[in-house]
Amino acid sequence: MPLDNNLGPLSEWVEALNQRYKHHSATAVMERALSDPDLGRIALVSSFGAESVVLLHMVSVIKKDTPVLFVDTEMLFPETLGYQQEVSEKLGLTDVRTIHASKIAIITGDRDGTLHKQSTDACCDLRKVQPMEAALAPFDSWITGRKRFQAGTRAALEFFEQEGDIRIKINPLAHWAPEDVQDYMINNNLPRHPLVAKGYPSIGCAPCTSPVKPGEDPRAGRWRNEDKEECGIHFIDGRIVRGPIKDAS
């Protein structure tokens, strides 16, 4: 559903929001997102991965009934499923929604569970992108945990982004450095994903995530040896990312 606003084109509004908040903290951006009626219906999308607890904690402090959308691809690590339950209960989140691909979609698209071996893009689309698009349909804006330091496609990330002509995407942690994430987790005594201690600084589906060696990029273990950086739920330069996207610079 297109975002209804009287502030001109969506792109101009997003630019104005970024100018207004360019010197603000992540918490200020989050508070803005969760209190501004002009941003409409809003949800936090969380993978309950290695760094997800930061935004989940902020939401629990500011507005704990914020809808939290969690896509269970049915190929996640058991540790991720356990962590999702632990964090939700510890933080008192009251509206965590677990999203799945429909049974019909799985039966027709990946009956034997081997689609990821043939095409990781097709598997991500079936098990993550399509269910997430359906879950986001009622919302005007959504919050993500993306950060500039994570990948080439995220290097110019801003607090607010235009997602086509349909909604606004908010990245409160866009300008954080890795040490900011760790400091926040330590200072707030937040539980860690158990796989982080086993060498997984970025965690996705089990078949497509591998441990990262010292000195490697934290996301090197995601789709290792493939020309792929994103699962496909994000828009880059106003278009949806379904396949491999490399830094154009």
Short mmCIF file of C-alpha atoms in Angstrom, two decimals:
data_model
loop_
_atom_site.label_atom_id
_atom_site.label_comp_id
_atom_site.label_asym_id
_atom_site.label_seq_id
_atom_site.Cartn_x
_atom_site.Cartn_y
_atom_site.Cartn_z
CA MET A 1 0.00 0.00 0.00
CA PRO A 2 1.53 3.38 -0.98
CA LEU A 3 2.46 5.65 1.89
CA ASP A 4 -0.10 8.42 2.21
CA ASN A 5 1.55 11.76 2.86
CA ASN A 6 1.02 15.39 1.94
CA LEU A 7 4.68 16.36 1.92
CA GLY A 8 5.36 16.01 -1.80
CA PRO A 9 7.13 13.10 -3.51
CA LEU A 10 8.32 10.33 -1.25
CA SER A 11 11.91 10.87 -2.38
CA GLU A 12 11.84 14.50 -1.22
CA TRP A 13 10.39 13.55 2.13
CA VAL A 14 13.09 10.90 2.65
CA GLU A 15 15.79 13.43 1.76
CA ALA A 16 14.32 15.93 4.23
CA LEU A 17 14.23 13.30 6.98
CA ASN A 18 17.88 12.43 6.38
CA GLN A 19 18.89 16.08 6.49
CA ARG A 20 16.98 16.62 9.71
CA TYR A 21 18.41 13.58 11.46
CA LYS A 22 21.93 13.37 10.01
CA HIS A 23 23.53 14.39 13.32
CA HIS A 24 21.15 12.46 15.57
CA SER A 25 21.72 9.24 17.46
CA ALA A 26 20.30 5.85 16.62
CA THR A 27 17.98 6.10 19.60
CA ALA A 28 16.65 9.47 18.41
CA VAL A 29 15.95 8.03 14.97
CA MET A 30 14.21 5.03 16.53
CA GLU A 31 12.10 7.25 18.77
CA ARG A 32 11.15 9.32 15.74
CA ALA A 33 10.17 6.24 13.78
CA LEU A 34 8.00 4.84 16.55
CA SER A 35 6.25 8.09 17.48
CA ASP A 36 5.69 9.92 14.17
CA PRO A 37 2.15 9.34 12.86
CA ASP A 38 3.26 10.51 9.40
CA LEU A 39 5.37 7.34 9.08
CA GLY A 40 2.16 5.35 9.38
CA ARG A 41 1.98 1.72 10.36
CA ILE A 42 5.47 0.52 11.21
CA ALA A 43 7.18 -2.79 11.93
CA LEU A 44 10.66 -3.94 12.88
CA VAL A 45 12.03 -6.73 10.69
CA SER A 46 14.48 -8.87 12.63
CA SER A 47 16.48 -11.98 11.78
CA PHE A 48 17.32 -12.54 15.47
CA GLY A 49 20.88 -12.83 14.24
CA ALA A 50 24.22 -11.83 15.70
CA GLU A 51 23.46 -8.12 16.22
CA SER A 52 19.66 -8.07 16.11
CA VAL A 53 19.27 -7.74 19.86
CA VAL A 54 20.33 -4.07 19.74
CA LEU A 55 17.26 -2.86 17.85
CA LEU A 56 15.04 -5.34 19.65
CA HIS A 57 16.18 -3.85 22.95
CA MET A 58 15.57 -0.30 21.73
CA VAL A 59 12.05 -1.27 20.69
CA SER A 60 11.42 -2.94 24.05
CA VAL A 61 12.36 0.29 25.83
CA ILE A 62 10.54 2.72 23.53
CA LYS A 63 7.45 0.79 22.41
CA LYS A 64 7.46 -2.92 23.18
CA ASP A 65 4.20 -3.63 21.34
CA THR A 66 5.81 -2.72 18.01
CA PRO A 67 5.20 -5.55 15.53
CA VAL A 68 8.39 -7.57 15.05
CA LEU A 69 8.49 -9.66 11.86
CA PHE A 70 10.71 -12.73 11.96
CA VAL A 71 11.02 -14.92 8.87
CA ASP A 72 11.55 -18.58 9.68
CA THR A 73 12.81 -20.02 6.39
CA GLU A 74 12.66 -23.49 7.94
CA MET A 75 16.38 -23.69 7.19
CA LEU A 76 17.60 -21.65 10.14
CA PHE A 77 20.05 -22.91 12.73
CA PRO A 78 18.32 -24.44 15.78
CA GLU A 79 20.34 -21.94 17.82
CA THR A 80 18.60 -19.06 16.03
CA LEU A 81 15.15 -20.43 16.83
CA GLY A 82 16.11 -20.86 20.48
CA TYR A 83 17.63 -17.38 20.60
CA GLN A 84 14.46 -15.88 19.14
CA GLN A 85 12.43 -17.33 22.00
CA GLU A 86 14.98 -16.31 24.62
CA VAL A 87 15.29 -12.69 23.47
CA SER A 88 11.54 -12.19 22.95
CA GLU A 89 10.82 -13.37 26.48
CA LYS A 90 13.72 -11.53 28.13
CA LEU A 91 12.82 -8.20 26.50
CA GLY A 92 9.07 -8.60 26.97
CA LEU A 93 8.25 -8.06 23.29
CA THR A 94 4.50 -8.49 22.91
CA ASP A 95 3.96 -8.73 19.15
CA VAL A 96 6.58 -11.00 17.57
CA ARG A 97 5.20 -12.51 14.37
CA THR A 98 6.87 -15.58 12.88
CA ILE A 99 6.53 -15.60 9.10
CA HIS A 100 6.80 -18.70 6.86
CA ALA A 101 6.42 -19.46 3.20
CA SER A 102 3.11 -21.20 2.60
CA LYS A 103 3.06 -24.99 2.53
CA ILE A 104 1.83 -24.86 -1.06
CA ALA A 105 4.75 -22.61 -2.04
CA ILE A 106 7.24 -25.02 -0.48
CA ILE A 107 5.64 -28.10 -2.01
CA THR A 108 5.58 -26.57 -5.50
CA GLY A 109 8.89 -24.73 -5.28
CA ASP A 110 11.19 -26.79 -3.07
CA ARG A 111 9.58 -30.09 -2.17
CA ASP A 112 12.84 -31.88 -1.32
CA GLY A 113 14.56 -28.89 0.31
CA THR A 114 17.45 -28.77 -2.16
CA LEU A 115 16.61 -25.58 -4.07
CA HIS A 116 19.46 -23.73 -2.33
CA LYS A 117 21.93 -26.12 -4.01
CA GLN A 118 20.61 -25.18 -7.45
CA SER A 119 20.01 -21.45 -6.91
CA THR A 120 20.47 -19.55 -3.67
CA ASP A 121 18.65 -16.58 -5.24
CA ALA A 122 15.58 -18.70 -5.99
CA CYS A 123 15.65 -20.23 -2.52
CA CYS A 124 15.89 -16.81 -0.83
CA ASP A 125 13.04 -15.55 -2.99
CA LEU A 126 10.79 -18.49 -2.13
CA ARG A 127 11.53 -18.82 1.57
CA LYS A 128 12.28 -15.23 2.58
CA VAL A 129 11.48 -12.52 0.03
CA GLN A 130 7.95 -13.54 -0.90
CA PRO A 131 6.80 -14.24 2.68
CA MET A 132 8.33 -10.96 3.86
CA GLU A 133 6.70 -8.96 1.08
CA ALA A 134 3.33 -10.39 2.09
CA ALA A 135 3.96 -9.68 5.78
CA LEU A 136 5.03 -6.09 5.07
CA ALA A 137 2.02 -5.33 2.87
CA PRO A 138 -0.06 -3.77 5.69
CA PHE A 139 2.80 -1.50 6.82
CA ASP A 140 3.87 1.94 5.59
CA SER A 141 7.40 1.86 7.04
CA TRP A 142 9.79 -0.71 8.44
CA ILE A 143 12.91 -0.72 10.55
CA THR A 144 16.03 -2.70 9.67
CA GLY A 145 19.37 -3.35 11.37
CA ARG A 146 21.52 -2.68 8.31
CA LYS A 147 24.77 -0.77 8.79
CA ARG A 148 27.27 0.87 6.46
CA PHE A 149 30.18 -1.31 7.56
CA GLN A 150 28.45 -4.59 6.59
CA ALA A 151 28.88 -4.76 2.80
CA GLY A 152 29.65 -2.81 -0.36
CA THR A 153 25.95 -2.43 -1.16
CA ARG A 154 25.43 -0.75 2.22
CA ALA A 155 28.38 1.66 2.19
CA ALA A 156 26.25 4.75 1.49
CA LEU A 157 23.32 3.75 3.68
CA GLU A 158 21.27 6.57 5.26
CA PHE A 159 18.83 6.59 8.18
CA PHE A 160 15.82 6.81 5.87
CA GLU A 161 15.40 5.18 2.47
CA GLN A 162 12.72 5.18 -0.17
CA GLU A 163 11.54 1.67 -0.98
CA GLY A 164 10.14 2.12 -4.46
CA ASP A 165 6.90 4.07 -4.22
CA ILE A 166 5.37 1.93 -1.51
CA ARG A 167 7.01 2.59 1.86
CA ILE A 168 9.92 4.04 3.84
CA LYS A 169 12.72 1.93 5.25
CA ILE A 170 14.47 3.12 8.43
CA ASN A 171 18.04 2.14 9.35
CA PRO A 172 18.71 3.56 12.85
CA LEU A 173 22.12 1.88 13.07
CA ALA A 174 23.31 2.96 9.61
CA HIS A 175 26.23 5.01 10.94
CA TRP A 176 27.30 2.72 13.77
CA ALA A 177 30.71 1.08 13.81
CA PRO A 178 31.21 -2.52 14.96
CA GLU A 179 32.46 -1.33 18.34
CA ASP A 180 29.26 0.70 18.85
CA VAL A 181 27.21 -2.48 18.49
CA GLN A 182 29.38 -4.38 20.94
CA ASP A 183 29.42 -1.53 23.47
CA TYR A 184 25.63 -1.28 23.41
CA MET A 185 25.24 -5.00 23.98
CA ILE A 186 27.73 -5.00 26.86
CA ASN A 187 26.34 -1.87 28.51
CA ASN A 188 22.80 -3.24 28.41
CA ASN A 189 23.78 -6.81 29.37
CA LEU A 190 22.07 -8.27 26.32
CA PRO A 191 22.17 -12.00 25.48
CA ARG A 192 24.43 -13.05 22.62
CA HIS A 193 23.50 -15.38 19.82
CA PRO A 194 25.25 -18.66 20.75
CA LEU A 195 26.77 -19.07 17.28
CA VAL A 196 28.80 -15.85 17.55
CA ALA A 197 31.21 -17.57 19.94
CA LYS A 198 31.64 -20.33 17.35
CA GLY A 199 32.85 -17.98 14.62
CA TYR A 200 29.61 -16.79 13.04
CA PRO A 201 29.52 -12.95 13.17
CA SER A 202 26.72 -12.86 10.55
CA ILE A 203 24.06 -15.56 10.65
CA GLY A 204 21.56 -16.61 8.02
CA CYS A 205 20.23 -20.00 6.96
CA ALA A 206 22.28 -23.01 8.00
CA PRO A 207 23.07 -24.35 4.49
CA CYS A 208 24.35 -20.96 3.29
CA THR A 209 26.25 -19.70 6.35
CA SER A 210 29.76 -20.75 7.31
CA PRO A 211 32.20 -19.69 10.06
CA VAL A 212 34.40 -16.67 9.40
CA LYS A 213 38.17 -16.79 9.86
CA PRO A 214 40.06 -14.07 11.75
CA GLY A 215 40.65 -11.09 9.47
CA GLU A 216 37.82 -11.92 7.08
CA ASP A 217 34.90 -9.59 6.47
CA PRO A 218 32.15 -10.38 9.02
CA ARG A 219 29.75 -11.25 6.19
CA ALA A 220 32.24 -13.46 4.35
CA GLY A 221 30.44 -16.52 5.63
CA ARG A 222 27.17 -15.59 3.96
CA TRP A 223 26.79 -17.34 0.57
CA ARG A 224 30.52 -18.03 0.56
CA ASN A 225 32.10 -18.23 -2.91
CA GLU A 226 29.01 -16.77 -4.56
CA ASP A 227 28.58 -13.38 -6.22
CA LYS A 228 25.87 -12.46 -3.74
CA GLU A 229 25.63 -10.00 -0.85
CA GLU A 230 21.92 -9.68 -0.06
CA CYS A 231 19.07 -12.14 0.41
CA GLY A 232 16.71 -9.97 -1.64
CA ILE A 233 14.35 -8.27 0.83
CA HIS A 234 16.03 -4.88 0.42
CA PHE A 235 15.78 -2.22 -2.25
CA ILE A 236 18.96 -0.68 -3.66
CA ASP A 237 18.56 2.66 -5.46
CA GLY A 238 14.81 2.23 -5.56
CA ARG A 239 14.70 -1.29 -6.97
CA ILE A 240 14.27 -4.59 -5.24
CA VAL A 241 17.35 -6.77 -4.86
CA ARG A 242 16.58 -10.36 -5.83
CA GLY A 243 19.91 -11.49 -7.15
CA PRO A 244 23.60 -10.77 -6.65
CA ILE A 245 24.42 -7.09 -6.38
CA LYS A 246 27.98 -5.81 -6.31
CA ASP A 247 29.27 -2.40 -5.38
CA ALA A 248 29.11 -0.18 -8.44
CA SER A 249 31.97 2.04 -7.32
#
